[in-house]
Amino acid sequence: MQIPLQLTFRSTTGHSPALAEHLTARAARLDDIYDRIISCHVAVELAGHHHEYGDRFHFSIHVCLSGHEIMVNHTPTEQREPRSAYESADLAFDDVERQLEH
């Protein structure tokens, strides 16, 4: 990446350094798939609380390439409720990876 990864945490009670490290590692994997990424911005937002699953997180990932942009928004649904912020982040990054591979 030409510009360092940008992480934004919104509406959370404080971000976890472990989650930030996980997001940084996942973003680094994007460079292995496509080496001409200009920038990547990941926004994490508390999407609500579910009595059975706990906190739910919305992830937005914006990747800038030369002449193209990829924007992925991942919000948990009732049909497939991620059980952790890590799983939700992985689902969003998996979507970005699929788009980069195509």
Coordinates of C-alpha atoms in Angstrom, one line a residue:
M1 CA 0.0 0.0 0.0
Q2 CA 1.3 3.4 -0.9
I3 CA -0.7 5.1 2.0
P4 CA -0.7 3.4 5.4
L5 CA -3.8 1.6 6.5
Q6 CA -6.4 3.9 8.1
L7 CA -8.5 2.5 10.9
T8 CA -11.6 4.3 12.3
F9 CA -13.6 3.0 15.3
R10 CA -17.0 4.6 15.7
S11 CA -19.6 4.2 18.4
T12 CA -17.5 1.7 20.3
T13 CA -16.5 1.8 23.9
G14 CA -12.9 1.8 22.9
H15 CA -11.1 -0.2 20.3
S16 CA -9.2 -3.3 21.1
P17 CA -5.5 -3.3 20.2
A18 CA -5.9 -7.0 19.3
L19 CA -8.7 -6.2 16.9
A20 CA -6.6 -3.4 15.3
E21 CA -3.7 -5.9 14.9
H22 CA -6.1 -8.4 13.3
L23 CA -7.4 -5.7 10.8
T24 CA -3.8 -4.7 10.0
A25 CA -2.9 -8.3 9.2
R26 CA -5.9 -8.8 7.0
A27 CA -5.2 -5.6 5.1
A28 CA -1.6 -6.7 4.6
R29 CA -2.9 -9.9 3.0
L30 CA -4.7 -7.7 0.4
D31 CA -1.2 -6.5 -0.8
D32 CA -0.3 -10.2 -1.4
I33 CA -3.3 -10.5 -3.7
Y34 CA -3.0 -7.2 -5.5
D35 CA 0.2 -5.3 -5.2
R36 CA -1.1 -2.0 -6.7
I37 CA -3.3 -0.9 -3.8
I38 CA -3.0 2.8 -3.1
S39 CA -4.9 2.9 0.2
C40 CA -7.2 1.1 2.5
H41 CA -9.6 2.5 5.1
V42 CA -11.4 0.3 7.5
A43 CA -14.2 1.7 9.7
V44 CA -15.6 -0.3 12.6
E45 CA -18.9 0.7 14.1
L46 CA -21.1 -0.8 16.8
A47 CA -24.2 -2.0 15.0
G48 CA -26.2 -2.9 18.1
H49 CA -26.4 -5.5 20.7
H50 CA -28.2 -8.8 20.4
H51 CA -29.3 -10.6 23.6
E52 CA -28.0 -13.9 22.4
Y53 CA -24.9 -12.9 20.4
G54 CA -23.7 -9.8 22.2
D55 CA -22.3 -6.8 20.4
R56 CA -22.7 -6.7 16.6
F57 CA -20.3 -4.8 14.4
H58 CA -20.6 -3.1 11.0
F59 CA -17.4 -3.0 8.9
S60 CA -16.8 -0.7 6.0
I61 CA -13.7 -1.3 3.9
H62 CA -12.7 1.2 1.2
V63 CA -9.8 0.2 -1.1
C64 CA -8.4 2.6 -3.6
L65 CA -6.6 1.2 -6.7
S66 CA -5.4 3.2 -9.6
G67 CA -8.5 4.0 -11.6
H68 CA -10.8 1.9 -9.5
E69 CA -12.3 1.7 -6.0
I70 CA -13.7 -1.2 -4.0
M71 CA -16.2 -0.5 -1.2
V72 CA -17.5 -3.3 1.0
N73 CA -20.0 -2.8 3.8
H74 CA -20.7 -5.7 6.0
T75 CA -23.6 -5.6 8.6
P76 CA -24.6 -8.7 10.5
T77 CA -28.0 -10.0 9.7
E78 CA -30.3 -12.2 11.8
Q79 CA -29.8 -15.1 9.3
R80 CA -26.0 -15.2 9.8
E81 CA -25.0 -13.5 13.0
P82 CA -21.2 -13.4 13.5
R83 CA -20.3 -14.2 17.0
S84 CA -17.3 -11.8 17.3
A85 CA -15.9 -8.7 15.8
Y86 CA -13.1 -10.8 14.3
E87 CA -15.5 -13.1 12.4
S88 CA -17.4 -10.1 11.1
A89 CA -14.2 -8.4 10.0
D90 CA -13.1 -11.6 8.3
L91 CA -16.3 -11.8 6.3
A92 CA -15.9 -8.3 5.1
F93 CA -12.2 -8.8 4.1
D94 CA -13.2 -12.1 2.3
D95 CA -15.6 -10.0 0.2
V96 CA -12.8 -7.5 -0.7
E97 CA -10.4 -10.4 -1.5
R98 CA -12.9 -11.9 -3.9
Q99 CA -13.3 -8.6 -5.7
L100 CA -9.5 -8.2 -6.0
E101 CA -9.1 -11.6 -7.4
H102 CA -11.6 -10.9 -10.1

